[in-house]
PDB file of C-alpha atoms in Angstrom:
ATOM      1  CA  GLN I 959      48.838  18.942 -55.604  1.00 95.00           C
ATOM      2  CA  VAL I 960      48.504  18.903 -51.835  1.00 97.00           C
ATOM      3  CA  GLN I 961      51.728  19.879 -50.100  1.00 98.00           C
ATOM      4  CA  LEU I 962      52.607  20.394 -46.470  1.00 98.00           C
ATOM      5  CA  VAL I 963      55.996  22.005 -45.868  1.00 98.00           C
ATOM      6  CA  GLN I 964      57.298  22.046 -42.317  1.00 98.00           C
ATOM      7  CA  SER I 965      59.881  24.224 -40.649  1.00 98.00           C
ATOM      8  CA  GLY I 966      63.412  23.008 -40.099  1.00 98.00           C
ATOM      9  CA  ALA I 967      65.069  20.963 -37.398  1.00 98.00           C
ATOM     10  CA  GLU I 968      65.375  22.385 -33.895  1.00 98.00           C
ATOM     11  CA  VAL I 969      67.697  21.754 -30.965  1.00 98.00           C
ATOM     12  CA  LYS I 970      66.345  22.757 -27.572  1.00 98.00           C
ATOM     13  CA  LYS I 971      67.367  22.464 -23.945  1.00 97.00           C
ATOM     14  CA  PRO I 972      65.199  20.681 -21.396  1.00 97.00           C
ATOM     15  CA  GLY I 973      62.506  22.972 -20.073  1.00 97.00           C
ATOM     16  CA  ALA I 974      62.421  25.113 -23.214  1.00 98.00           C
ATOM     17  CA  SER I 975      59.599  25.406 -25.766  1.00 98.00           C
ATOM     18  CA  VAL I 976      59.508  24.650 -29.478  1.00 98.00           C
ATOM     19  CA  LYS I 977      57.152  25.876 -32.187  1.00 98.00           C
ATOM     20  CA  VAL I 978      56.904  24.005 -35.483  1.00 98.00           C
ATOM     21  CA  SER I 979      55.139  25.403 -38.526  1.00 98.00           C
ATOM     22  CA  CYS I 980      53.359  23.621 -41.369  1.00 98.00           C
ATOM     23  CA  LYS I 981      52.519  25.555 -44.530  1.00 98.00           C
ATOM     24  CA  ALA I 982      49.785  24.038 -46.673  1.00 98.00           C
ATOM     25  CA  SER I 983      49.230  24.478 -50.387  1.00 98.00           C
ATOM     26  CA  GLY I 984      47.295  22.890 -53.217  1.00 98.00           C
ATOM     27  CA  TYR I 985      43.888  22.933 -51.499  1.00 98.00           C
ATOM     28  CA  THR I 986      41.615  25.175 -49.434  1.00 97.00           C
ATOM     29  CA  PHE I 987      43.296  25.292 -46.027  1.00 98.00           C
ATOM     30  CA  THR I 988      40.100  25.714 -44.027  1.00 97.00           C
ATOM     31  CA  ASP I 989      38.369  22.684 -45.562  1.00 96.00           C
ATOM     32  CA  TYR I 990      40.378  19.931 -43.830  1.00 97.00           C
ATOM     33  CA  TYR I 991      41.621  19.188 -40.327  1.00 96.00           C
ATOM     34  CA  ILE I 992      45.355  19.241 -39.689  1.00 97.00           C
ATOM     35  CA  HIS I 993      46.755  16.601 -37.347  1.00 98.00           C
ATOM     36  CA  TRP I 994      50.134  16.417 -35.681  1.00 98.00           C
ATOM     37  CA  VAL I 995      51.880  13.087 -35.168  1.00 98.00           C
ATOM     38  CA  ARG I 996      55.221  12.449 -33.510  1.00 97.00           C
ATOM     39  CA  GLN I 997      57.666   9.591 -33.724  1.00 97.00           C
ATOM     40  CA  ALA I 998      60.666   8.905 -31.547  1.00 95.00           C
ATOM     41  CA  PRO I 999      63.570   7.149 -33.275  1.00 90.00           C
ATOM     42  CA  GLY I1000      62.619   3.548 -34.003  1.00 88.00           C
ATOM     43  CA  GLN I1001      59.305   3.872 -32.196  1.00 92.00           C
ATOM     44  CA  ARG I1002      55.636   3.775 -33.078  1.00 93.00           C
ATOM     45  CA  LEU I1003      53.707   6.732 -34.391  1.00 96.00           C
ATOM     46  CA  ASP I1004      52.105   8.822 -31.656  1.00 96.00           C
ATOM     47  CA  TRP I1005      49.089  11.032 -32.394  1.00 96.00           C
ATOM     48  CA  VAL I1006      49.450  14.463 -30.791  1.00 97.00           C
ATOM     49  CA  GLY I1007      46.166  16.122 -31.750  1.00 96.00           C
ATOM     50  CA  TRP I1008      44.211  17.968 -34.414  1.00 96.00           C
ATOM     51  CA  ILE I1009      43.142  21.476 -35.241  1.00 97.00           C
ATOM     52  CA  ASN I1010      40.157  22.490 -37.312  1.00 97.00           C
ATOM     53  CA  PRO I1011      41.600  25.345 -39.380  1.00 97.00           C
ATOM     54  CA  LYS I1012      38.157  26.815 -40.042  1.00 97.00           C
ATOM     55  CA  SER I1013      37.074  27.213 -36.429  1.00 97.00           C
ATOM     56  CA  GLY I1014      40.359  26.917 -34.556  1.00 97.00           C
ATOM     57  CA  ASP I1015      38.907  24.100 -32.439  1.00 97.00           C
ATOM     58  CA  THR I1016      41.512  21.672 -31.161  1.00 97.00           C
ATOM     59  CA  ASN I1017      41.667  18.191 -29.668  1.00 95.00           C
ATOM     60  CA  TYR I1018      44.844  17.076 -27.930  1.00 96.00           C
ATOM     61  CA  ALA I1019      46.084  13.697 -26.774  1.00 94.00           C
ATOM     62  CA  GLN I1020      45.379  13.506 -23.063  1.00 92.00           C
ATOM     63  CA  ARG I1021      48.981  12.771 -22.047  1.00 91.00           C
ATOM     64  CA  LEU I1022      50.125  16.046 -23.669  1.00 92.00           C
ATOM     65  CA  GLN I1023      47.337  18.245 -22.314  1.00 88.00           C
ATOM     66  CA  GLY I1024      48.781  21.327 -20.701  1.00 92.00           C
ATOM     67  CA  ARG I1025      52.026  21.204 -22.688  1.00 97.00           C
ATOM     68  CA  VAL I1026      50.800  21.377 -26.279  1.00 98.00           C
ATOM     69  CA  THR I1027      49.109  24.168 -28.201  1.00 98.00           C
ATOM     70  CA  MET I1028      47.956  24.068 -31.820  1.00 98.00           C
ATOM     71  CA  THR I1029      47.141  27.244 -33.674  1.00 98.00           C
ATOM     72  CA  ARG I1030      46.717  28.372 -37.252  1.00 98.00           C
ATOM     73  CA  ASP I1031      46.974  31.453 -39.420  1.00 98.00           C
ATOM     74  CA  THR I1032      44.432  31.139 -42.204  1.00 98.00           C
ATOM     75  CA  SER I1033      45.836  34.195 -44.032  1.00 98.00           C
ATOM     76  CA  ILE I1034      49.000  32.241 -44.838  1.00 98.00           C
ATOM     77  CA  SER I1035      47.552  28.687 -44.743  1.00 98.00           C
ATOM     78  CA  THR I1036      49.867  27.685 -41.939  1.00 98.00           C
ATOM     79  CA  ALA I1037      49.360  25.536 -38.875  1.00 98.00           C
ATOM     80  CA  TYR I1038      51.573  25.623 -35.796  1.00 98.00           C
ATOM     81  CA  LEU I1039      52.430  23.210 -33.006  1.00 98.00           C
ATOM     82  CA  GLU I1040      53.981  24.457 -29.798  1.00 98.00           C
ATOM     83  CA  LEU I1041      55.246  22.105 -27.107  1.00 98.00           C
ATOM     84  CA  ASN I1042      56.348  23.477 -23.742  1.00 97.00           C
ATOM     85  CA  ARG I1043      58.485  22.194 -20.891  1.00 97.00           C
ATOM     86  CA  LEU I1044      60.495  19.976 -23.197  1.00 97.00           C
ATOM     87  CA  ARG I1045      62.028  16.771 -21.836  1.00 96.00           C
ATOM     88  CA  SER I1046      64.648  14.454 -23.275  1.00 94.00           C
ATOM     89  CA  ASP I1047      61.922  12.006 -24.347  1.00 93.00           C
ATOM     90  CA  ASP I1048      60.461  14.772 -26.515  1.00 95.00           C
ATOM     91  CA  THR I1049      63.298  14.104 -28.964  1.00 96.00           C
ATOM     92  CA  VAL I1050      61.096  13.146 -31.884  1.00 97.00           C
ATOM     93  CA  VAL I1051      60.158  13.859 -35.446  1.00 98.00           C
ATOM     94  CA  PHE I1052      56.926  15.854 -35.654  1.00 98.00           C
ATOM     95  CA  TYR I1053      54.721  15.407 -38.721  1.00 98.00           C
ATOM     96  CA  CYS I1054      51.843  17.593 -39.736  1.00 98.00           C
ATOM     97  CA  VAL I1055      49.232  15.671 -41.670  1.00 98.00           C
ATOM     98  CA  ARG I1056      46.140  16.691 -43.595  1.00 97.00           C
ATOM     99  CA  ASP I1057      42.953  14.793 -42.966  1.00 92.00           C
ATOM    100  CA  LEU I1058      41.505  12.894 -45.928  1.00 93.00           C
ATOM    101  CA  GLY I1059      38.118  14.357 -45.106  1.00 90.00           C
ATOM    102  CA  GLY I1060      34.718  13.169 -46.222  1.00 86.00           C
ATOM    103  CA  ASN I1061      33.670   9.808 -44.772  1.00 83.00           C
ATOM    104  CA  SER I1062      37.248   8.683 -44.183  1.00 82.00           C
ATOM    105  CA  GLY I1063      36.924   8.909 -40.423  1.00 81.00           C
ATOM    106  CA  HIS I1064      39.851  11.322 -40.138  1.00 90.00           C
ATOM    107  CA  ALA I1065      42.358   9.173 -41.999  1.00 95.00           C
ATOM    108  CA  LEU I1066      45.745  10.878 -42.273  1.00 96.00           C
ATOM    109  CA  ALA I1067      46.292  11.272 -45.972  1.00 97.00           C
ATOM    110  CA  TYR I1068      48.894  13.933 -46.766  1.00 97.00           C
ATOM    111  CA  TRP I1069      52.040  14.105 -44.647  1.00 98.00           C
ATOM    112  CA  GLY I1070      54.585  16.853 -44.232  1.00 98.00           C
ATOM    113  CA  GLN I1071      58.259  15.980 -44.518  1.00 98.00           C
ATOM    114  CA  GLY I1072      58.753  15.918 -40.764  1.00 98.00           C
ATOM    115  CA  THR I1073      60.609  18.181 -38.337  1.00 98.00           C
ATOM    116  CA  LEU I1074      63.227  16.708 -36.011  1.00 98.00           C
ATOM    117  CA  VAL I1075      63.208  18.236 -32.543  1.00 98.00           C
ATOM    118  CA  THR I1076      66.193  17.293 -30.404  1.00 97.00           C
ATOM    119  CA  VAL I1077      66.090  17.984 -26.679  1.00 97.00           C
ATOM    120  CA  SER I1078      69.505  17.920 -25.110  1.00 96.00           C
ATOM    121  CA  SER I1079      71.360  19.757 -22.413  1.00 94.00           C
TER     122      SER I1079
ATOM    123  CA  ASP E1407      42.385   6.008 -24.232  1.00 85.00           C
ATOM    124  CA  ILE E1408      41.615   3.151 -26.590  1.00 92.00           C
ATOM    125  CA  GLN E1409      44.573   0.775 -26.777  1.00 95.00           C
ATOM    126  CA  MET E1410      45.608  -0.826 -30.054  1.00 97.00           C
ATOM    127  CA  THR E1411      47.542  -4.052 -30.408  1.00 98.00           C
ATOM    128  CA  GLN E1412      48.958  -5.670 -33.539  1.00 98.00           C
ATOM    129  CA  SER E1413      50.118  -9.156 -34.364  1.00 98.00           C
ATOM    130  CA  PRO E1414      52.538 -10.395 -35.285  1.00 98.00           C
ATOM    131  CA  SER E1415      55.155  -7.822 -34.311  1.00 97.00           C
ATOM    132  CA  SER E1416      57.225  -8.969 -37.270  1.00 97.00           C
ATOM    133  CA  LEU E1417      57.094 -11.495 -40.053  1.00 97.00           C
ATOM    134  CA  SER E1418      59.192 -12.705 -42.918  1.00 98.00           C
ATOM    135  CA  ALA E1419      57.575 -13.984 -46.091  1.00 98.00           C
ATOM    136  CA  ALA E1420      58.510 -14.814 -49.644  1.00 98.00           C
ATOM    137  CA  VAL E1421      57.590 -12.862 -52.739  1.00 98.00           C
ATOM    138  CA  GLY E1422      54.146 -14.000 -53.830  1.00 98.00           C
ATOM    139  CA  ASP E1423      53.035 -15.076 -50.367  1.00 98.00           C
ATOM    140  CA  ARG E1424      49.750 -13.969 -48.836  1.00 98.00           C
ATOM    141  CA  VAL E1425      50.383 -11.907 -45.719  1.00 98.00           C
ATOM    142  CA  THR E1426      47.868 -11.007 -43.019  1.00 98.00           C
ATOM    143  CA  ILE E1427      48.356  -8.558 -40.160  1.00 98.00           C
ATOM    144  CA  THR E1428      45.818  -8.192 -37.400  1.00 98.00           C
ATOM    145  CA  CYS E1429      44.943  -5.177 -35.301  1.00 98.00           C
ATOM    146  CA  ARG E1430      42.755  -5.251 -32.213  1.00 98.00           C
ATOM    147  CA  ALA E1431      41.146  -2.345 -30.350  1.00 97.00           C
ATOM    148  CA  SER E1432      40.495  -2.401 -26.602  1.00 96.00           C
ATOM    149  CA  GLN E1433      36.892  -1.335 -27.242  1.00 96.00           C
ATOM    150  CA  SER E1434      34.573  -1.049 -30.205  1.00 96.00           C
ATOM    151  CA  ILE E1435      35.629   1.575 -32.751  1.00 95.00           C
ATOM    152  CA  SER E1436      33.058   0.724 -35.427  1.00 94.00           C
ATOM    153  CA  ASN E1437      34.975   1.044 -38.730  1.00 95.00           C
ATOM    154  CA  ASN E1438      37.160   3.967 -37.642  1.00 95.00           C
ATOM    155  CA  LEU E1439      40.422   2.239 -38.505  1.00 97.00           C
ATOM    156  CA  SER E1440      43.205   3.192 -40.890  1.00 97.00           C
ATOM    157  CA  TRP E1441      46.353   1.410 -42.013  1.00 98.00           C
ATOM    158  CA  TYR E1442      49.679   3.030 -42.883  1.00 98.00           C
ATOM    159  CA  GLN E1443      52.930   1.828 -44.409  1.00 98.00           C
ATOM    160  CA  GLN E1444      56.262   3.295 -43.395  1.00 98.00           C
ATOM    161  CA  LYS E1445      59.542   2.464 -45.101  1.00 97.00           C
ATOM    162  CA  PRO E1446      62.893   3.195 -43.399  1.00 92.00           C
ATOM    163  CA  GLY E1447      63.626   6.908 -43.276  1.00 92.00           C
ATOM    164  CA  LYS E1448      60.391   7.743 -45.079  1.00 96.00           C
ATOM    165  CA  VAL E1449      57.123   9.426 -44.227  1.00 97.00           C
ATOM    166  CA  PRO E1450      54.181   7.106 -43.512  1.00 97.00           C
ATOM    167  CA  GLU E1451      51.666   6.553 -46.294  1.00 98.00           C
ATOM    168  CA  LEU E1452      47.950   5.924 -45.951  1.00 98.00           C
ATOM    169  CA  LEU E1453      46.883   2.553 -47.361  1.00 98.00           C
ATOM    170  CA  ILE E1454      43.380   1.881 -46.043  1.00 98.00           C
ATOM    171  CA  TYR E1455      40.757   4.071 -44.373  1.00 97.00           C
ATOM    172  CA  ALA E1456      37.377   3.312 -42.848  1.00 96.00           C
ATOM    173  CA  ALA E1457      38.643  -0.241 -42.263  1.00 97.00           C
ATOM    174  CA  SER E1458      38.297  -1.397 -45.853  1.00 97.00           C
ATOM    175  CA  SER E1459      38.500   1.524 -48.287  1.00 97.00           C
ATOM    176  CA  LEU E1460      41.601   1.573 -50.462  1.00 97.00           C
ATOM    177  CA  GLN E1461      43.348   4.931 -50.651  1.00 97.00           C
ATOM    178  CA  SER E1462      43.841   6.264 -54.173  1.00 95.00           C
ATOM    179  CA  GLY E1463      47.022   4.980 -55.780  1.00 96.00           C
ATOM    180  CA  VAL E1464      47.479   2.013 -53.448  1.00 98.00           C
ATOM    181  CA  PRO E1465      47.886  -1.337 -55.235  1.00 97.00           C
ATOM    182  CA  SER E1466      44.822  -3.568 -55.240  1.00 97.00           C
ATOM    183  CA  ARG E1467      46.805  -6.470 -53.742  1.00 98.00           C
ATOM    184  CA  ILE E1468      46.393  -4.604 -50.436  1.00 98.00           C
ATOM    185  CA  SER E1469      43.056  -4.853 -48.672  1.00 98.00           C
ATOM    186  CA  GLY E1470      41.532  -4.270 -45.272  1.00 98.00           C
ATOM    187  CA  SER E1471      38.628  -5.763 -43.407  1.00 98.00           C
ATOM    188  CA  GLY E1472      37.012  -5.907 -39.998  1.00 97.00           C
ATOM    189  CA  SER E1473      34.841  -3.862 -37.687  1.00 96.00           C
ATOM    190  CA  GLU E1474      34.222  -3.159 -33.999  1.00 96.00           C
ATOM    191  CA  THR E1475      37.407  -4.485 -32.362  1.00 97.00           C
ATOM    192  CA  ASP E1476      39.105  -6.812 -34.846  1.00 98.00           C
ATOM    193  CA  PHE E1477      40.696  -5.770 -38.117  1.00 98.00           C
ATOM    194  CA  THR E1478      43.028  -7.243 -40.702  1.00 98.00           C
ATOM    195  CA  LEU E1479      45.337  -5.943 -43.399  1.00 98.00           C
ATOM    196  CA  THR E1480      46.032  -8.414 -46.179  1.00 98.00           C
ATOM    197  CA  ILE E1481      48.637  -8.340 -48.905  1.00 98.00           C
ATOM    198  CA  SER E1482      47.455 -10.941 -51.394  1.00 98.00           C
ATOM    199  CA  SER E1483      50.781 -11.413 -53.181  1.00 97.00           C
ATOM    200  CA  LEU E1484      53.772  -9.941 -51.383  1.00 98.00           C
ATOM    201  CA  GLN E1485      56.128  -7.846 -53.498  1.00 98.00           C
ATOM    202  CA  PRO E1486      59.685  -6.668 -52.703  1.00 97.00           C
ATOM    203  CA  GLU E1487      58.479  -3.074 -52.360  1.00 97.00           C
ATOM    204  CA  ASP E1488      56.092  -4.142 -49.563  1.00 98.00           C
ATOM    205  CA  SER E1489      58.988  -4.489 -47.127  1.00 98.00           C
ATOM    206  CA  ALA E1490      58.057  -1.924 -44.472  1.00 98.00           C
ATOM    207  CA  ILE E1491      56.451  -1.385 -41.090  1.00 98.00           C
ATOM    208  CA  TYR E1492      52.661  -1.337 -41.049  1.00 98.00           C
ATOM    209  CA  PHE E1493      50.700   0.613 -38.436  1.00 98.00           C
ATOM    210  CA  CYS E1494      47.005   0.604 -37.677  1.00 98.00           C
ATOM    211  CA  GLN E1495      45.318   3.656 -36.162  1.00 97.00           C
ATOM    212  CA  GLN E1496      41.907   4.090 -34.598  1.00 96.00           C
ATOM    213  CA  THR E1497      40.155   7.395 -35.196  1.00 93.00           C
ATOM    214  CA  TYR E1498      37.241   6.930 -32.805  1.00 91.00           C
ATOM    215  CA  ARG E1499      37.138  10.082 -30.755  1.00 77.00           C
ATOM    216  CA  PRO E1500      38.513  11.617 -28.729  1.00 81.00           C
ATOM    217  CA  SER E1501      42.056  10.316 -29.219  1.00 86.00           C
ATOM    218  CA  PHE E1502      43.434   8.631 -32.311  1.00 93.00           C
ATOM    219  CA  THR E1503      45.902   6.009 -31.116  1.00 95.00           C
ATOM    220  CA  PHE E1504      48.259   3.961 -33.257  1.00 96.00           C
ATOM    221  CA  GLY E1505      49.185   0.336 -32.941  1.00 97.00           C
ATOM    222  CA  PRO E1506      52.802  -0.643 -32.234  1.00 97.00           C
ATOM    223  CA  GLY E1507      53.497  -1.684 -35.812  1.00 97.00           C
ATOM    224  CA  THR E1508      54.270  -4.889 -37.708  1.00 98.00           C
ATOM    225  CA  ARG E1509      57.554  -5.222 -39.543  1.00 98.00           C
ATOM    226  CA  VAL E1510      57.299  -7.131 -42.818  1.00 98.00           C
ATOM    227  CA  ASP E1511      60.506  -8.479 -44.327  1.00 97.00           C
ATOM    228  CA  ILE E1512      61.066 -10.322 -47.563  1.00 97.00           C
ATOM    229  CA  LYS E1513      62.735 -13.736 -47.337  1.00 95.00           C
TER     230      LYS E1513
END
């Protein structure tokens, strides 16, 4: 079955960077886009961007352009999200999500367990 | 970016009631609209994609409709396990924005 397993919780200081990993299994990694979504406590879901694992092409939410980088390592079926210049309002749970694919219009079908990133001085 | 709004922001209904949530996009998104359910402390789950297609494993009492700018999620007969927050999301490029969510409580 499709599984996405994310790295563990992180605590960072303002201005630092964080890198979250997402290891995929149960399907061919390069066949489906991986999206990243974040959620602050009690808040709405916030789409961060996607990466095409086959080509490495990325598409980021405009408000995070310049601070976010998505990469992947196809040899170990793992996607990565790096966010730089962390601020206190970057205290969120990050989810990696596999695209449903096909004619779903990029619906977010398979979710990782989430990674809490806490930014605090 | 395309802005998404949802109404109501919350509702309370009895078991067996028909519940409808609406989602509106600030511009036409064709049928590029998904719905998700999130229970407290849990990961969101995909319910509906392409505006009206039911994700595998989702109960048939849940349905979606709409196109262009106006969409609805309907629960035909509310069950206790439907208590959750429901989010819509547009996936019309380039950015895939979510709505603010609708909290559904059971009376």
